[in-house]
């Protein structure tokens, strides 16, 4: 069971196209419930890589 | 046995938007060139809810919004969705007066420190009503316990239940009515009994993923109710912990005096005093310690942070 990366910020960063909290795209958030665990893990890892690259985003 | 089970399959024309815990899940159901959305999350997340629902409608007009119950985490996006899509809003009949007058106390807003945006509903649903969503016929069923006016929606043809906060994969929503002198525990058990009698394969809860094998979730829920019935302290502590962690998810960070204030103004103040037999600031400190130990919050520089 792969835990959702959501940390309850839930605000999209318009230019970067990712959520300011979990760093997922709108598509990744919207499709999360349909993904098998292997895909969820991949999305979670990609989101984490984006966080590492982009750094903290202001929660506005 | 290797690997995890595949995610539960929903009927064609249904999209489950699984959110965090501050916002309820949103379910988008397609019918022809129109779409219905069930529940709208918390007000703080309304913009993202509108974006997610719009995408999930896949080009259709979102013409209708149906609520299971009117807690702030299920109706917080109602006003924004109505502005964005001009959808008709249907709420449980039992909440119609409170919503029309926007009675914040009756809507459980004031005492829990939660926020909302006022909206006006267009119509109501009551137990026994049927509605067509997503190409299926759904029956509205009364589901008191967590909320005395809550409805759940059952599609017998698909053996599918939209269960709101009456039943999750592991648990159910806080039994607020117990703290207002109403039979929350008893009616929660009756609601589980009602659900147990349905021909059911899949449940879409108000929070968390959709799940199969509903008998297992029901058993866990019954066990939890039993534990609460045997030890009221468990019920009280659970309610306090949920309120504090929700508050922290909402505001991001807080200080101990703020938590004591929240407890003091809450519907749980009397129950908390009776349980702990401590002044409220000491209760807040105890609770925060418990939540830190459980990894739900962290303490840094005298401030509390949601994890």
Short mmCIF file of C-alpha atoms in Angstrom, two decimals:
data_model
loop_
_atom_site.label_atom_id
_atom_site.label_comp_id
_atom_site.label_asym_id
_atom_site.label_seq_id
_atom_site.Cartn_x
_atom_site.Cartn_y
_atom_site.Cartn_z
CA UNK A 1 0.00 0.00 0.00
CA UNK A 2 1.68 3.22 -1.14
CA UNK A 3 0.86 6.25 0.99
CA UNK A 4 -0.43 9.32 -0.83
CA UNK A 5 2.19 12.11 -0.94
CA UNK A 6 -0.53 14.66 -0.07
CA UNK A 7 0.38 16.82 2.93
CA UNK A 8 -2.82 18.89 2.79
CA UNK A 9 -1.37 22.00 1.12
CA UNK A 10 -3.26 21.38 -2.13
CA UNK A 11 -2.33 24.58 -4.01
CA UNK A 12 -1.01 24.34 -7.57
CA UNK A 13 2.02 26.41 -8.56
CA UNK A 14 0.78 27.91 -11.84
CA UNK A 15 4.10 28.25 -13.67
CA UNK A 16 5.72 25.02 -12.49
CA UNK A 17 2.51 23.01 -12.87
CA UNK A 18 3.00 21.11 -9.63
CA UNK A 19 1.30 21.19 -6.25
CA UNK A 20 3.20 23.40 -3.78
CA UNK A 21 2.82 20.71 -1.13
CA UNK A 22 3.34 17.33 -2.78
CA UNK A 23 5.01 18.33 -6.08
CA UNK A 24 2.63 16.21 -8.16
CA UNK A 25 1.05 17.50 -11.38
CA UNK A 26 -2.73 17.90 -11.57
CA UNK A 27 -2.84 14.76 -13.72
CA UNK A 28 -0.85 12.75 -11.18
CA UNK A 29 -3.14 13.90 -8.36
CA UNK A 30 -6.30 13.27 -10.37
CA UNK A 31 -5.26 9.81 -11.55
CA UNK A 32 -3.73 8.64 -8.24
CA UNK A 33 -6.68 6.47 -7.24
CA UNK A 34 -6.47 4.47 -10.49
CA UNK A 35 -2.76 3.64 -10.29
CA UNK A 36 -1.37 0.25 -9.25
CA UNK A 37 1.20 0.36 -6.45
CA UNK A 38 4.15 0.21 -8.87
CA UNK A 39 2.93 3.37 -10.60
CA UNK A 40 2.13 5.10 -7.30
CA UNK A 41 5.67 4.44 -6.17
CA UNK A 42 7.02 5.86 -9.42
CA UNK A 43 4.89 9.03 -9.09
CA UNK A 44 5.90 9.45 -5.44
CA UNK A 45 9.58 9.12 -6.36
CA UNK A 46 9.27 11.59 -9.24
CA UNK A 47 7.50 14.07 -6.98
CA UNK A 48 10.27 13.70 -4.41
CA UNK A 49 12.90 14.26 -7.13
CA UNK A 50 11.07 17.44 -8.15
CA UNK A 51 11.04 18.61 -4.53
CA UNK A 52 14.78 18.02 -4.27
CA UNK A 53 15.40 19.91 -7.51
CA UNK A 54 12.95 22.79 -7.06
CA UNK A 55 13.36 23.27 -3.33
CA UNK A 56 10.71 24.63 -0.97
CA UNK A 57 7.78 26.49 -2.52
CA UNK A 58 5.95 29.28 -0.76
CA UNK A 59 2.52 28.19 0.44
CA UNK A 60 0.29 30.98 -0.86
CA UNK B 1 1.53 -14.18 -2.44
CA UNK B 2 3.51 -11.41 -4.10
CA UNK B 3 2.54 -7.87 -4.94
CA UNK B 4 -0.30 -5.71 -3.72
CA UNK B 5 -3.84 -6.10 -5.07
CA UNK B 6 -4.71 -3.88 -8.04
CA UNK B 7 -6.66 -0.75 -7.16
CA UNK B 8 -10.39 -1.28 -6.92
CA UNK B 9 -12.09 -0.86 -10.31
CA UNK B 10 -14.96 1.59 -10.50
CA UNK B 11 -17.69 1.55 -13.17
CA UNK B 12 -16.96 3.39 -16.41
CA UNK B 13 -17.89 7.04 -16.16
CA UNK B 14 -16.81 7.47 -12.52
CA UNK B 15 -13.70 9.28 -11.38
CA UNK B 16 -12.56 9.16 -7.77
CA UNK B 17 -10.44 12.15 -6.74
CA UNK B 18 -8.68 10.88 -3.66
CA UNK B 19 -7.59 13.84 -1.56
CA UNK B 20 -5.62 14.23 1.67
CA UNK B 21 -7.47 14.28 4.99
CA UNK B 22 -8.26 17.99 5.25
CA UNK B 23 -10.43 17.72 2.13
CA UNK B 24 -12.95 14.99 1.53
CA UNK B 25 -12.65 12.87 -1.59
CA UNK B 26 -14.59 14.14 -4.61
CA UNK B 27 -16.40 11.72 -6.91
CA UNK B 28 -17.17 12.83 -10.45
CA UNK B 29 -19.82 10.87 -12.37
CA UNK B 30 -20.46 11.24 -16.11
CA UNK B 31 -23.83 11.12 -17.79
CA UNK B 32 -23.90 12.08 -21.45
CA UNK B 33 -22.49 15.57 -21.80
CA UNK B 34 -23.02 16.40 -18.14
CA UNK B 35 -21.32 15.47 -14.87
CA UNK B 36 -22.20 15.31 -11.20
CA UNK B 37 -19.70 15.77 -8.37
CA UNK B 38 -20.22 14.34 -4.89
CA UNK B 39 -18.68 16.39 -2.05
CA UNK B 40 -16.32 19.31 -2.51
CA UNK B 41 -13.47 19.20 0.03
CA UNK B 42 -12.27 21.95 2.39
CA UNK B 43 -12.43 25.68 1.60
CA UNK B 44 -8.65 26.10 1.70
CA UNK B 45 -8.30 23.68 -1.21
CA UNK B 46 -11.21 24.99 -3.28
CA UNK B 47 -9.12 26.19 -6.23
CA UNK B 48 -7.43 22.81 -6.61
CA UNK B 49 -10.81 21.07 -6.21
CA UNK B 50 -12.25 23.13 -9.08
CA UNK B 51 -9.24 22.24 -11.24
CA UNK B 52 -9.42 18.53 -10.39
CA UNK B 53 -13.19 18.31 -10.89
CA UNK B 54 -12.99 20.22 -14.17
CA UNK B 55 -10.37 17.79 -15.47
CA UNK B 56 -12.27 14.74 -14.25
CA UNK B 57 -15.42 15.89 -16.06
CA UNK B 58 -13.47 15.38 -19.32
CA UNK B 59 -15.16 18.07 -21.32
CA UNK B 60 -18.62 17.74 -19.78
CA UNK B 61 -20.59 20.47 -18.03
CA UNK B 62 -20.55 19.96 -14.26
CA UNK B 63 -24.25 20.57 -13.77
CA UNK B 64 -24.85 19.08 -10.35
CA UNK B 65 -23.13 18.91 -6.96
CA UNK B 66 -24.43 16.47 -4.37
CA UNK B 67 -23.29 16.47 -0.73
CA UNK B 68 -23.34 13.50 1.60
CA UNK B 69 -23.32 15.79 4.66
CA UNK B 70 -22.45 19.39 5.38
CA UNK B 71 -19.22 19.22 7.40
CA UNK B 72 -16.63 21.77 6.41
CA UNK B 73 -14.39 19.21 4.73
CA UNK B 74 -17.22 18.09 2.42
CA UNK B 75 -18.85 21.40 1.44
CA UNK B 76 -15.86 23.78 1.54
CA UNK B 77 -15.62 23.87 -2.24
CA UNK B 78 -19.36 24.25 -2.86
CA UNK B 79 -19.32 28.02 -3.45
CA UNK B 80 -16.24 27.83 -5.69
CA UNK B 81 -17.67 24.96 -7.75
CA UNK B 82 -20.94 26.82 -8.12
CA UNK B 83 -19.08 29.93 -9.35
CA UNK B 84 -16.95 27.90 -11.73
CA UNK B 85 -19.62 25.62 -13.17
CA UNK B 86 -23.03 27.09 -12.21
CA UNK B 87 -23.94 23.63 -10.88
CA UNK B 88 -27.12 22.87 -8.96
CA UNK B 89 -26.36 22.02 -5.32
CA UNK B 90 -28.29 19.28 -3.48
CA UNK B 91 -27.75 18.77 0.26
CA UNK B 92 -29.33 16.45 2.84
CA UNK B 93 -32.75 17.70 3.82
CA UNK B 94 -31.87 17.77 7.52
CA UNK B 95 -29.26 20.51 6.99
CA UNK B 96 -31.37 22.77 4.74
CA UNK B 97 -32.37 25.23 7.47
CA UNK B 98 -28.84 25.51 8.86
CA UNK B 99 -27.37 26.14 5.43
CA UNK B 100 -30.08 28.62 4.44
CA UNK B 101 -29.45 30.65 7.61
CA UNK B 102 -25.72 29.78 7.59
CA UNK B 103 -25.88 28.89 11.26
CA UNK B 104 -22.18 28.38 11.99
CA UNK B 105 -22.80 26.76 15.37
CA UNK B 106 -25.28 24.25 13.98
CA UNK B 107 -22.91 23.58 11.09
CA UNK B 108 -20.19 22.67 13.62
CA UNK B 109 -17.91 25.41 12.35
CA UNK B 110 -17.57 27.81 15.22
CA UNK B 111 -16.70 25.30 17.93
CA UNK B 112 -14.12 23.38 15.91
CA UNK B 113 -12.15 26.33 14.58
CA UNK B 114 -12.86 25.26 11.01
CA UNK B 115 -13.51 27.59 8.10
CA UNK B 116 -16.00 27.50 5.29
CA UNK B 117 -17.40 29.62 2.51
CA UNK B 118 -21.11 30.28 2.61
CA UNK B 119 -23.13 28.80 -0.22
CA UNK B 120 -26.81 28.44 -1.00
CA UNK B 121 -28.22 25.09 -1.95
CA UNK B 122 -30.75 24.64 -4.72
CA UNK B 123 -32.49 21.52 -3.53
CA UNK B 124 -32.42 18.74 -0.97
CA UNK B 125 -32.25 14.97 -0.82
CA UNK B 126 -33.73 12.72 1.84
CA UNK B 127 -33.50 9.05 2.69
CA UNK B 128 -35.44 7.01 0.13
CA UNK B 129 -34.82 9.41 -2.75
CA UNK B 130 -33.28 7.99 -5.90
CA UNK B 131 -31.06 9.83 -8.31
CA UNK B 132 -29.32 8.86 -11.51
CA UNK B 133 -25.58 9.53 -11.55
CA UNK B 134 -22.93 8.11 -13.81
CA UNK B 135 -25.38 5.91 -15.68
CA UNK B 136 -26.50 4.18 -12.48
CA UNK B 137 -29.49 4.54 -10.18
CA UNK B 138 -28.51 5.52 -6.64
CA UNK B 139 -30.58 5.27 -3.49
CA UNK B 140 -30.08 7.83 -0.71
CA UNK B 141 -29.90 6.11 2.68
CA UNK B 142 -29.92 7.73 6.12
CA UNK B 143 -26.55 7.29 7.85
CA UNK B 144 -26.63 9.05 11.22
CA UNK B 145 -23.78 8.69 13.72
CA UNK B 146 -20.85 10.88 12.68
CA UNK B 147 -23.47 13.38 11.49
CA UNK B 148 -27.15 12.98 12.29
CA UNK B 149 -28.28 14.23 8.86
CA UNK B 150 -25.73 12.41 6.70
CA UNK B 151 -26.80 10.41 3.69
CA UNK B 152 -24.89 7.67 1.93
CA UNK B 153 -25.61 6.71 -1.70
CA UNK B 154 -26.04 3.11 -2.83
CA UNK B 155 -26.04 1.78 -6.41
CA UNK B 156 -27.41 -1.78 -6.19
CA UNK B 157 -26.71 -2.53 -9.85
CA UNK B 158 -22.99 -1.95 -9.29
CA UNK B 159 -23.00 -3.15 -5.64
CA UNK B 160 -21.34 0.15 -4.82
CA UNK B 161 -21.69 2.50 -1.85
CA UNK B 162 -20.60 6.12 -1.48
CA UNK B 163 -20.15 5.91 2.28
CA UNK B 164 -19.14 9.46 3.29
CA UNK B 165 -17.70 9.36 6.84
CA UNK B 166 -19.95 6.56 8.09
CA UNK B 167 -17.48 3.87 7.04
CA UNK B 168 -13.83 4.08 6.00
CA UNK B 169 -11.46 1.24 5.23
CA UNK B 170 -10.22 1.55 8.80
CA UNK B 171 -12.63 3.47 10.99
CA UNK B 172 -15.18 6.24 10.56
CA UNK B 173 -15.57 9.93 11.32
CA UNK B 174 -15.60 11.35 14.87
CA UNK B 175 -18.95 10.82 16.59
CA UNK B 176 -19.65 14.51 17.18
CA UNK B 177 -23.31 14.00 18.14
CA UNK B 178 -22.20 12.06 21.27
CA UNK B 179 -20.81 15.34 22.60
CA UNK B 180 -24.04 17.19 21.97
CA UNK B 181 -26.28 14.82 23.88
CA UNK B 182 -27.36 12.90 20.79
CA UNK B 183 -27.10 9.13 20.28
CA UNK B 184 -24.03 9.18 18.04
CA UNK B 185 -22.66 5.78 19.12
CA UNK B 186 -26.00 4.02 18.91
CA UNK B 187 -26.95 5.44 15.52
CA UNK B 188 -23.43 4.81 14.17
CA UNK B 189 -23.92 1.16 15.04
CA UNK B 190 -27.35 1.13 13.40
CA UNK B 191 -25.82 2.69 10.30
CA UNK B 192 -23.20 -0.07 10.15
CA UNK B 193 -26.03 -2.62 10.56
CA UNK B 194 -27.82 -1.00 7.62
CA UNK B 195 -24.68 -1.10 5.47
CA UNK B 196 -23.98 -4.71 6.46
CA UNK B 197 -27.32 -5.74 4.99
CA UNK B 198 -26.62 -4.23 1.56
CA UNK B 199 -25.48 -6.40 -1.34
CA UNK B 200 -22.10 -4.69 -1.58
CA UNK B 201 -18.78 -5.21 -3.32
CA UNK B 202 -17.10 -1.81 -3.33
CA UNK B 203 -17.10 1.20 -1.03
CA UNK B 204 -16.00 4.74 -1.90
CA UNK B 205 -15.35 6.43 1.45
CA UNK B 206 -15.27 10.14 2.18
CA UNK B 207 -11.53 9.87 2.92
CA UNK B 208 -8.96 7.31 1.83
CA UNK B 209 -8.99 4.96 -1.16
CA UNK B 210 -11.94 3.00 -2.49
CA UNK B 211 -11.94 -0.53 -1.09
CA UNK B 212 -13.44 -3.96 -1.61
CA UNK B 213 -14.22 -6.68 0.93
CA UNK B 214 -16.52 -4.34 2.87
CA UNK B 215 -17.14 -7.00 5.53
CA UNK B 216 -13.59 -6.51 6.79
CA UNK B 217 -14.00 -2.74 7.06
CA UNK B 218 -17.34 -3.26 8.79
CA UNK B 219 -15.76 -5.61 11.33
CA UNK B 220 -13.00 -3.11 12.10
CA UNK B 221 -15.65 -0.40 12.48
CA UNK B 222 -17.77 -2.54 14.82
CA UNK B 223 -14.67 -3.30 16.93
CA UNK B 224 -13.86 0.39 17.13
CA UNK B 225 -17.42 1.24 18.22
CA UNK B 226 -17.26 -1.48 20.83
CA UNK B 227 -13.99 -0.09 22.18
CA UNK B 228 -15.59 3.37 22.42
CA UNK B 229 -18.68 1.95 24.14
CA UNK B 230 -16.57 0.14 26.73
CA UNK B 231 -14.20 3.05 27.40
CA UNK B 232 -15.61 6.52 26.88
CA UNK B 233 -12.15 7.96 27.47
CA UNK B 234 -11.07 6.43 24.14
CA UNK B 235 -13.93 8.21 22.40
CA UNK B 236 -12.99 11.54 23.98
CA UNK B 237 -9.26 11.22 23.32
CA UNK B 238 -9.90 10.23 19.70
CA UNK B 239 -12.16 13.24 19.16
CA UNK B 240 -9.63 15.63 20.70
CA UNK B 241 -6.73 14.20 18.67
CA UNK B 242 -8.68 14.40 15.42
CA UNK B 243 -9.70 18.01 16.09
CA UNK B 244 -6.16 19.11 16.92
CA UNK B 245 -4.55 17.33 13.97
CA UNK B 246 -7.20 18.72 11.59
CA UNK B 247 -6.59 22.20 12.96
CA UNK B 248 -2.85 21.86 12.44
CA UNK B 249 -3.35 20.58 8.89
CA UNK B 250 -5.51 23.66 8.32
CA UNK B 251 -3.29 26.35 9.83
CA UNK B 252 0.10 24.69 9.32
CA UNK B 253 1.54 25.63 12.67
CA UNK B 254 0.27 26.75 16.07
CA UNK B 255 1.35 27.38 19.63
CA UNK B 256 0.28 25.57 22.76
CA UNK B 257 -1.96 28.41 24.10
CA UNK B 258 -3.79 28.36 20.75
CA UNK B 259 -4.46 24.65 21.17
CA UNK B 260 -5.74 25.20 24.71
CA UNK B 261 -8.08 27.88 23.32
CA UNK B 262 -9.31 25.53 20.63
CA UNK B 263 -10.08 22.87 23.24
CA UNK B 264 -11.84 25.38 25.48
CA UNK B 265 -14.18 26.56 22.69
CA UNK B 266 -14.82 23.07 21.35
CA UNK B 267 -17.86 20.83 21.93
CA UNK B 268 -15.43 18.50 23.74
CA UNK B 269 -14.38 20.93 26.51
CA UNK B 270 -16.56 19.45 29.25
CA UNK B 271 -15.76 15.86 28.29
CA UNK B 272 -12.05 16.68 28.20
CA UNK B 273 -12.12 18.28 31.66
CA UNK B 274 -13.98 15.31 33.09
CA UNK B 275 -11.59 12.82 31.55
CA UNK B 276 -8.27 14.42 32.35
CA UNK B 277 -9.21 16.35 35.50
CA UNK B 278 -6.62 18.96 34.55
CA UNK B 279 -6.85 22.61 33.52
CA UNK B 280 -7.15 23.07 29.76
CA UNK B 281 -3.54 24.20 29.16
CA UNK B 282 -2.31 21.00 30.79
CA UNK B 283 -4.71 18.93 28.70
CA UNK B 284 -3.42 20.67 25.57
CA UNK B 285 0.15 19.88 26.57
CA UNK B 286 -0.75 16.22 27.21
CA UNK B 287 -2.56 15.92 23.86
CA UNK B 288 0.24 17.57 21.92
CA UNK B 289 2.71 15.19 23.54
CA UNK B 290 0.56 12.22 22.49
CA UNK B 291 0.30 13.49 18.92
CA UNK B 292 4.03 14.18 18.73
CA UNK B 293 4.69 10.65 19.97
CA UNK B 294 2.35 9.30 17.28
CA UNK B 295 4.21 11.24 14.59
CA UNK B 296 1.20 13.38 13.70
CA UNK B 297 2.88 16.65 14.63
CA UNK B 298 6.32 17.90 15.50
CA UNK B 299 7.48 20.50 17.99
CA UNK B 300 10.20 22.99 17.07
CA UNK B 301 11.15 26.25 18.71
CA UNK B 302 8.03 26.29 20.85
CA UNK B 303 5.72 25.90 17.85
CA UNK B 304 3.73 22.91 16.70
CA UNK B 305 3.83 21.84 13.07
CA UNK B 306 1.66 19.47 11.09
CA UNK B 307 3.77 16.63 9.77
#
